[in-house]
Coordinates of C-alpha atoms and ligand atoms in Angstrom, one line a residue:
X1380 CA 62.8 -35.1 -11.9
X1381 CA 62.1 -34.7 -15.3
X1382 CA 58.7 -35.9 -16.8
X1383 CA 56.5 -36.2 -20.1
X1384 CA 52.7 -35.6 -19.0
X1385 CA 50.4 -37.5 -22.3
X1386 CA 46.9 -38.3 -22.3
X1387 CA 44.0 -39.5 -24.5
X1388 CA 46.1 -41.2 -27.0
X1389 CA 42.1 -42.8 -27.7
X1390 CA 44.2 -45.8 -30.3
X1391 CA 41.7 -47.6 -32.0
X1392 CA 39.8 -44.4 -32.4
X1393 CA 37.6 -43.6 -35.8
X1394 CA 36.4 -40.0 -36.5
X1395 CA 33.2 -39.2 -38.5
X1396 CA 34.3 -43.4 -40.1
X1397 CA 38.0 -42.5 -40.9
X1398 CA 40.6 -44.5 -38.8
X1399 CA 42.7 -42.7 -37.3
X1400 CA 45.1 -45.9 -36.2
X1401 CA 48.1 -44.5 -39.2
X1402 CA 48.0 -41.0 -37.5
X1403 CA 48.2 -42.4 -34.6
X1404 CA 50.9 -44.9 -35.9
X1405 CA 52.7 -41.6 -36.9
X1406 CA 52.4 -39.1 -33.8
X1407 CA 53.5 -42.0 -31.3
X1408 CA 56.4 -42.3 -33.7
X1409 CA 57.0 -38.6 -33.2
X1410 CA 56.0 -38.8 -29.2
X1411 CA 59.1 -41.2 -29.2
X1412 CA 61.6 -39.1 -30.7
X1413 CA 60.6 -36.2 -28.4
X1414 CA 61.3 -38.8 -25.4
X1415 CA 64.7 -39.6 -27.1
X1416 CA 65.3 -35.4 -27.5
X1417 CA 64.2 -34.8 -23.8
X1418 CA 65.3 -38.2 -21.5
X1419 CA 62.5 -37.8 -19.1
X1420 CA 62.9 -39.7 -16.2
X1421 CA 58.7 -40.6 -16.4
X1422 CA 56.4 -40.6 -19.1
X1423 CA 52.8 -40.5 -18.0
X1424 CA 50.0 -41.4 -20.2
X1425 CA 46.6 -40.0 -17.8
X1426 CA 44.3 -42.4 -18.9
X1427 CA 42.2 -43.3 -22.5
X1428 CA 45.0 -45.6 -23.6
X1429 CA 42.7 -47.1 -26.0
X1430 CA 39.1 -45.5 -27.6
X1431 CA 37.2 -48.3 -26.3
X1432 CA 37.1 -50.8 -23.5
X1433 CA 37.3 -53.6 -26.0
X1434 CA 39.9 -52.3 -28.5
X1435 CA 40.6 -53.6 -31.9
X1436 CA 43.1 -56.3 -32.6
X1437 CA 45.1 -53.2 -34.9
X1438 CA 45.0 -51.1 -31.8
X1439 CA 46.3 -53.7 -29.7
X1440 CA 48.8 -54.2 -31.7
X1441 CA 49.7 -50.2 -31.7
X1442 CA 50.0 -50.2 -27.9
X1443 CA 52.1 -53.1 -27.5
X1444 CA 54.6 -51.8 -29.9
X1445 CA 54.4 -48.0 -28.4
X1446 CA 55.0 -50.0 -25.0
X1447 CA 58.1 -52.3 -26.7
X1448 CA 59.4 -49.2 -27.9
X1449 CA 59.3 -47.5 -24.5
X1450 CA 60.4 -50.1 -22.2
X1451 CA 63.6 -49.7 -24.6
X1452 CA 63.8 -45.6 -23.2
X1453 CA 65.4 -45.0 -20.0
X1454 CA 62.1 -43.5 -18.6
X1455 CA 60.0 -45.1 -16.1
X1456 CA 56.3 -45.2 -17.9
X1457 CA 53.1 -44.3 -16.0
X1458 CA 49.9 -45.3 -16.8
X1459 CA 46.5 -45.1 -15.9
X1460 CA 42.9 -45.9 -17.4
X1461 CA 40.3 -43.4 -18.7
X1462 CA 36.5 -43.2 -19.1
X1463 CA 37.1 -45.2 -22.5
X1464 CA 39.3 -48.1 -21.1
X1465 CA 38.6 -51.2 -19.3
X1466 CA 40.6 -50.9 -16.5
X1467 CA 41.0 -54.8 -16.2
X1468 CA 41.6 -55.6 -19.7
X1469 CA 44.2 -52.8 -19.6
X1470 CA 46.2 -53.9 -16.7
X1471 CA 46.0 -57.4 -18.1
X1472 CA 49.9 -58.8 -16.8
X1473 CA 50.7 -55.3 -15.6
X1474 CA 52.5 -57.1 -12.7
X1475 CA 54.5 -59.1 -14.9
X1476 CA 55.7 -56.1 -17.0
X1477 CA 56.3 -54.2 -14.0
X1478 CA 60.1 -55.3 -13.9
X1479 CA 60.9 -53.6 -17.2
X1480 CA 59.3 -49.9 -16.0
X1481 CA 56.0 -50.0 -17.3
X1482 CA 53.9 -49.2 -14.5
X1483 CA 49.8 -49.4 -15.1
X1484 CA 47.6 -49.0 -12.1
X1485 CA 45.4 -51.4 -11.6
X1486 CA 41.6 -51.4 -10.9
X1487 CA 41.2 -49.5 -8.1
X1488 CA 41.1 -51.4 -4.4
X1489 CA 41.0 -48.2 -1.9
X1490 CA 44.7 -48.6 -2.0
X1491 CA 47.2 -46.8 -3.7
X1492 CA 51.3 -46.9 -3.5
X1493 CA 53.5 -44.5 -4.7
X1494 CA 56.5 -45.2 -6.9
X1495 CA 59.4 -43.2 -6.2
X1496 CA 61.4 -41.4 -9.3
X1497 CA 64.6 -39.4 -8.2
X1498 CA 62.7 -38.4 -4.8
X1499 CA 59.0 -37.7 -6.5
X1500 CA 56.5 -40.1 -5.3
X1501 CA 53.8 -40.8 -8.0
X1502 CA 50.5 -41.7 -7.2
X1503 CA 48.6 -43.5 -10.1
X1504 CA 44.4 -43.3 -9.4
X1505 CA 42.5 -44.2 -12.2
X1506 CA 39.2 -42.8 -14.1
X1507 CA 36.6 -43.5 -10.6
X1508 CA 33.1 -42.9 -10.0
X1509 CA 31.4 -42.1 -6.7
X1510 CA 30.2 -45.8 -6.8
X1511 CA 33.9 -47.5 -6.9
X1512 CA 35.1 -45.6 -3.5
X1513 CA 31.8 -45.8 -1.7
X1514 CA 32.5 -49.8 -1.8
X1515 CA 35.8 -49.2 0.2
X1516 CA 35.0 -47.0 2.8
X1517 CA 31.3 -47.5 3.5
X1518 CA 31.1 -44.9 6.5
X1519 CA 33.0 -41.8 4.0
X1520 CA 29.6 -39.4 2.9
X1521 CA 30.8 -40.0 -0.5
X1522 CA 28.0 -38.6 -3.0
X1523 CA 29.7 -36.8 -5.6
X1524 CA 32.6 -37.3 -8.0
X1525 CA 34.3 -34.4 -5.8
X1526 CA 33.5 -36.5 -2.7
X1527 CA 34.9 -39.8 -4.2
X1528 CA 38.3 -38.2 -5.5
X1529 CA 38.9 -36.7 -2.1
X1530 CA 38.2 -39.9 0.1
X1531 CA 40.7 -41.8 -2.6
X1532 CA 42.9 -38.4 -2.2
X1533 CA 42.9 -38.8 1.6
X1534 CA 43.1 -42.7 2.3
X1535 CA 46.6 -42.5 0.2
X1536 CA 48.4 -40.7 3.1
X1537 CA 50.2 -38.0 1.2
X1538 CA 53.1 -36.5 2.9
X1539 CA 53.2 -32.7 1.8
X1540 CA 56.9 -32.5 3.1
X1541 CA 57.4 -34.3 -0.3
X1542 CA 57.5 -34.0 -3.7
X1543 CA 54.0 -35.7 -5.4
X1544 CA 52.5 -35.8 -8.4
X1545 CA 48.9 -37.2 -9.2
X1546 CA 47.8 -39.0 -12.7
X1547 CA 44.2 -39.1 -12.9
X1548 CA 41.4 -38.7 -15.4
X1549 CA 38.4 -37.0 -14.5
X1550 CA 37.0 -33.7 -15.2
X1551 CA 38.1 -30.6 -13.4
X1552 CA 35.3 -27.8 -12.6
X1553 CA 35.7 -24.6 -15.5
X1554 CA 37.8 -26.6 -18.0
X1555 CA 37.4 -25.9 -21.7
X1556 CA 35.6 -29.1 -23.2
X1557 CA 35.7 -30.0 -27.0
X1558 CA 33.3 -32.2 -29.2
X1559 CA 35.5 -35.6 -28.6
X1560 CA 35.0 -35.9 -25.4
X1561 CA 32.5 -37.7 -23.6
X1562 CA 31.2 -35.9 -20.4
X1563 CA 28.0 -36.7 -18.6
X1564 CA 24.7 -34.9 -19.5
X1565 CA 24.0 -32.7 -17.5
X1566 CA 27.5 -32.5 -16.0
X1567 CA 27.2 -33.8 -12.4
X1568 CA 31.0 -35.7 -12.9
X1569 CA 33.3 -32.7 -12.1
X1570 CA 35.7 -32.6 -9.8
X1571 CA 36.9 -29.4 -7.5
X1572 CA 40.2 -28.8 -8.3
X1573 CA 40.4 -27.9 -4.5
X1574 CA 41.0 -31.8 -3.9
X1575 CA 44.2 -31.8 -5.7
X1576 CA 45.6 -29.7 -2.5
X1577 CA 48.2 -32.2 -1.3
X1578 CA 50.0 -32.2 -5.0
X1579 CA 53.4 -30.4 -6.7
X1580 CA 51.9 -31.5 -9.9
X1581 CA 48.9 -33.5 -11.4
X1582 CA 48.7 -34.8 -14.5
X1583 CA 45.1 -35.1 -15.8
X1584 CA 43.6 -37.0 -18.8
X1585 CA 40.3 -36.5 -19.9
X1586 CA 39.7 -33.1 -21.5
X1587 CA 41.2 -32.9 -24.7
X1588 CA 42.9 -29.3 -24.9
X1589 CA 45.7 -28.7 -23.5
X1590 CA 45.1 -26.2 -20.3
X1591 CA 46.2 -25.3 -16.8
X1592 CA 43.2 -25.6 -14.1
X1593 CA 43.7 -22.1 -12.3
X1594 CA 47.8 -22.7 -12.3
X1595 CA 50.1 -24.9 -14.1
X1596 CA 50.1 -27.5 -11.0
X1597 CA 46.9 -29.0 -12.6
X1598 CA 47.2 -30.0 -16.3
X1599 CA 46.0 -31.0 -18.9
X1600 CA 48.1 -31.8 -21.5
X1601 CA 45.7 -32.6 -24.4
X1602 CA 45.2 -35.2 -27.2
X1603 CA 47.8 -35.1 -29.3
X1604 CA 46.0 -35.6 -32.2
X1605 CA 42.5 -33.6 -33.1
X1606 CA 39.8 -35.9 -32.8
X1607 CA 36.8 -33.1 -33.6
X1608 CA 36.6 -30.5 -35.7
X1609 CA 36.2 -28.4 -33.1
X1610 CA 39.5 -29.1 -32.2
X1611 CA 40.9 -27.7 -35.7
X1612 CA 42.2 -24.6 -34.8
X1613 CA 43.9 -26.1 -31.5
X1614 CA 48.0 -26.9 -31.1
X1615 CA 48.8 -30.5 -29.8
X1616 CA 51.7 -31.1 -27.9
X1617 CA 53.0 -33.0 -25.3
X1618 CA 53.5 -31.1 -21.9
X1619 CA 57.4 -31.2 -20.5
X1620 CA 57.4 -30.7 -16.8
X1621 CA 60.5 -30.9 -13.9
X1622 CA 59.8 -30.6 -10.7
X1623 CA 63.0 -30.4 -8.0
X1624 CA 63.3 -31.1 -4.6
X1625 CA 62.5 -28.0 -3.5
X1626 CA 59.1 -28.3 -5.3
X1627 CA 59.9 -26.0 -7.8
X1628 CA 57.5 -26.7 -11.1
X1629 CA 58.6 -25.8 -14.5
X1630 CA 56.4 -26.6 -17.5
X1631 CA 56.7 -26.4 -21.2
X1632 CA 55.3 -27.8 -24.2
X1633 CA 56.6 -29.1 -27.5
X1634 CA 54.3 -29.1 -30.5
X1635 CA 53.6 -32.2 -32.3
X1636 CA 52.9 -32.1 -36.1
X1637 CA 49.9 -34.6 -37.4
X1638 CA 50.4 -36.3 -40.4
X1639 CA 47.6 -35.1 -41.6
X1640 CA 45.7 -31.8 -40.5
X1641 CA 42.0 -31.6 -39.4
X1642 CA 40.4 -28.0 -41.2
X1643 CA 37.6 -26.6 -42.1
X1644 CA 36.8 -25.0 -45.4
X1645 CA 34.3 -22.6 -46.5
X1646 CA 32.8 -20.9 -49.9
X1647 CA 31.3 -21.4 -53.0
X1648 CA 31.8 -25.3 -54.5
X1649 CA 33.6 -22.9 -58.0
X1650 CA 35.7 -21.4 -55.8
X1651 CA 36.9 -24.4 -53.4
X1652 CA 37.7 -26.5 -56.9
X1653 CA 39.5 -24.0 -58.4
X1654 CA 43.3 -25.1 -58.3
X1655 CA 44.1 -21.8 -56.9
X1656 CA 41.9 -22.3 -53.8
X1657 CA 44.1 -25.4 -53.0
X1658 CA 47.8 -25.2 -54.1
X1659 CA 50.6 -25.1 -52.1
X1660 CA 48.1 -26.3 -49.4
X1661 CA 48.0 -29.6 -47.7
X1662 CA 44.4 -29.5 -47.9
X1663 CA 44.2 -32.5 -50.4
X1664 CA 46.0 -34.7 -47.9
X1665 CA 43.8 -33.2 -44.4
X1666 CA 40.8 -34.4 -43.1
X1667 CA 38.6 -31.5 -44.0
X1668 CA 35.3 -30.0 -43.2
X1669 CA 33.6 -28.1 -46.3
X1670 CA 31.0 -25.9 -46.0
X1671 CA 29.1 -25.0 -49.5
X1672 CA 28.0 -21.4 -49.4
X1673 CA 26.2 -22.3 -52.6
X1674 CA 22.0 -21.6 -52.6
X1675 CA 21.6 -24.9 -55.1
X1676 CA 22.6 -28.6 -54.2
X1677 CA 25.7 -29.2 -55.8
X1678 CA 25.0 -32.9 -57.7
X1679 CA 27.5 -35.4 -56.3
X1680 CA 29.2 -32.8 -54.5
X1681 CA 31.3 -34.9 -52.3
X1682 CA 32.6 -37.5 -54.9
X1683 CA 33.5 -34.7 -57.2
X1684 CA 34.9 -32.6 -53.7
X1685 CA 37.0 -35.7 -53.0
X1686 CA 39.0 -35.5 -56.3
X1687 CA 41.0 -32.3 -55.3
X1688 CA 40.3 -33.1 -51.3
X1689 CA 40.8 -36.7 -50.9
X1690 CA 40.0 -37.0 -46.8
X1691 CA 36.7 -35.3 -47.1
X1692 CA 35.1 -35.8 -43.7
X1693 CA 32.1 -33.9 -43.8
X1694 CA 30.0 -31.9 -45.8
X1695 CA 27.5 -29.1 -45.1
X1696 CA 25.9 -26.2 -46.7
X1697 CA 25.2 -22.6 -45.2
X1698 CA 22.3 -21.2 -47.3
X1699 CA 19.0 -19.9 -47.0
X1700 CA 17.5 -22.9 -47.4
X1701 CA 20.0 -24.7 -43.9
X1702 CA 19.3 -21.3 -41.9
X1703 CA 15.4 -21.3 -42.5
X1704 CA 15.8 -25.4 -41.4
X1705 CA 16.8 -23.5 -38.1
X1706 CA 13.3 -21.9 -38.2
X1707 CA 11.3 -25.2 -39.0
X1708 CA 10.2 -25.2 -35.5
X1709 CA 8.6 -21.9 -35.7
X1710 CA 6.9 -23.0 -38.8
X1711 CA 5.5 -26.1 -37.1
X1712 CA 3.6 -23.7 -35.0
X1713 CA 2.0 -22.4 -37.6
X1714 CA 0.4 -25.8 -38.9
X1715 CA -2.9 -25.0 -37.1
X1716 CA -3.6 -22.1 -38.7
X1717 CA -2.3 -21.9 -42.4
X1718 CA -4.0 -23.6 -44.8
X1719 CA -2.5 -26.8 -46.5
X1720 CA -1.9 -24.4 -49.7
X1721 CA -0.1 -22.2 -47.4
X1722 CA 1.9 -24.7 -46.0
X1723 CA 3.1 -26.0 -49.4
X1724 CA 3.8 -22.7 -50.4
X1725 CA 6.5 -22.5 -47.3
X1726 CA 7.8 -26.0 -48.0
X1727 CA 8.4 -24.9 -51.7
X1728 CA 10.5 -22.1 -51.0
X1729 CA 12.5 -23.4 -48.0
X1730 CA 13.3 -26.5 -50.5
X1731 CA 14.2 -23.7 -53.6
X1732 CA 14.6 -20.7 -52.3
X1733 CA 12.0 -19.0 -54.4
X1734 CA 8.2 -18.9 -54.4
X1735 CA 6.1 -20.7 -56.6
X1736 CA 5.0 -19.6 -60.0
X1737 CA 1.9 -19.4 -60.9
X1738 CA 1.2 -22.3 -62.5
X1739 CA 2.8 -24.4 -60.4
X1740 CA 0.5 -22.7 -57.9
X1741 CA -2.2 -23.9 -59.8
X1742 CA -1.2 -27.2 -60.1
X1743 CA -0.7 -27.7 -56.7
X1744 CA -4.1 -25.9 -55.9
X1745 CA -6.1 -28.6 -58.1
X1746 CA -3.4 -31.6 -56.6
X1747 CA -4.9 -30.5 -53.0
X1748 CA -8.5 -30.2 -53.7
X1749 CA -8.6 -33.6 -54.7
X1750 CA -6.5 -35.1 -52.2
X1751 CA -9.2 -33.3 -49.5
X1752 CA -12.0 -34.7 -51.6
X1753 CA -10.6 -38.0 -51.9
X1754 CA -10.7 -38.3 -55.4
X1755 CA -6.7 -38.4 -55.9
Ligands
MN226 MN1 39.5 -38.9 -23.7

């Protein structure tokens, strides 16, 4: 049985105010050709379908014609919600569209039914919290996430002699996180990956880089497009798996190419202008992170930026002036006992990176005496 593992297609997603719903247009256009190259028997998508639990009309409209498109394939579809979807709103007429092989779970009920693909039975348990499978079985001690996926894990009967794959979306204990995810403070929602025991294969959504938890039986596959920039040196790609009847698991993944790229840039604002920095690149088309090295404020730096990098996301600066912000704290400390003089004198050169001259010493001197005196 032949399958394509997806996850956290997040449609309907902005990032730092960009939409990302052309991208997204684009990669599920790509994700679909992949499907046409491979003829998987199942594509799974493991949950945050959409970004939000009340998606926009435009990514609405996305899904329904990603669905279209797939009911269309000779591949079963599999889908689950995430964190980010509404689980109702998401299996809104999922029994109606169940005839043309688009399978979405519904909420969950304590109940869970295989389907059956050439002799794999797939188990579909969407994103749950402790407090969803504590309201089905009342006498389970369920008081963790860990507790709550393995009384769902148990009540679904599992019969090892078989072949069974999970789809599910939580978070797996050790995973690698990124910035465009949203985990729990404090992280109490993680999952042993222990619970997964009874399982050939399960697909995961949640995290978004792709990674094996301690083997290649528990996957993530990933986003497949970068939704942080601390994503920008990742790959995305969808995961290719086939599992046989004699359990035996191969995986594979096949890169997907964004439309446009998510990088970050870094160096002096000359330098990033200069034509050199940027031909031959695709930099002017990317959504790109720039970093100004420079020690003075750059006037209208990211209108002017935007003229050789048109999808500037986000602009910074690294100088002595950012670095010494990292030290305001200590400086706070000091307020007690520096003198207001003092004071200014630290503010002036954390603004300009130099000290005061003398007469602007003077100035400020006289400004401060009559402030305290109440004559200003
Ligand atoms: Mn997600």
């Amino acid at each position: 049985m032949k399958f394509i593992h997806l996850s956290d297609l997040h449609i309907g997603k902005r990032v730092n105010e960009f939409s990302m719903c052309e991208d997204q247009k684009y990669i599920l256009r790509q994700i679909l050709q992949i499907i046409d190259d491979e003829e998987p028997d199942a594509v799974i998508i493991a949950g945050d379908v959409y970004d939000k639990s009340i998606p926009s009309t435009e990514a609405v409209e996305l899904l329904d014609s990603f669905l279209y498109r797939l009911s269309k394939r000779r591949s079963e579809v599999f889908i689950i919600s995430g964190n980010h979807d509404s689980p109702e709103r998401l299996s809104f007429g999922s029994r109606l569209i169940d005839g043309s092989g688009i399978h979405i779970a519904p909420v969950y009920s304590g109940e869970i039914k295989p389907f059956a693909v050439k002799g794999v039975n797939i188990y579909l348990l969407p994103f749950i919290k402790p407090a969803h499978v504590r309201r089905f079985f009342e006498d389970e001690k369920i008081e963790s996430y860990t507790d709550a996926m393995r009384v769902a894990i148990e009540k679904m009967g599992v019969d090892k002699a078989q072949c069974n794959i999970l789809v599910t979306h939580q978070f797996v204990t050790g995973s690698d996180t990124t910035d465009s995810e949203d985990l729990s403070v404090g992280g109490t929602d993680n999952v042993d990956a222990s619970v997964f025991e009874p399982f050939d294969y399960v697909a995961l959504g949640h995290l978004h880089r792709p990674q094996n938890c301690g083997s290649e039986k528990i996957r993530y596959c990933g986003t497949p497009l970068k939704y942080s920039f601390s994503e920008a040196n990742d790959r995305k790609s969808v995961t290719v798996g086939e599992l046989d009847g004699e359990k035996q698991l191969t995986v594979r993944t096949v890169d997907l190419t964004p439309q446009r790229d998510m990088v970050k840039l870094r160096g002096m604002y000359n330098e990033l202008i200069s034509k050199s920095f940027y031909d031959g690149t695709s930099y002017g088309e990317d959504y790109v992170h720039i970093t100004l090295t420079d020690e003075d404020d750059i006037p209208d730096a990211v209108t002017k930026l935007r003229l050789a990098y048109k999808n500037l996301m986000k602009l910074e600066y690294d100088n002595t002036r950012t670095r010494a912000r990292g030290q305001s704290e200590a400086v706070a400390a000091d307020v007690e006992t520096k003198t207001p003089l003092e004071l200014f004198d630290d503010l002036f050169a954390m603004q300009n990176n130099e000290t005061m001259n003398e007469q602007e010493r003077g100035y400020i001197s006289q400004l401060i005496e009559s402030v305290w005196e109440g004559e200003a």
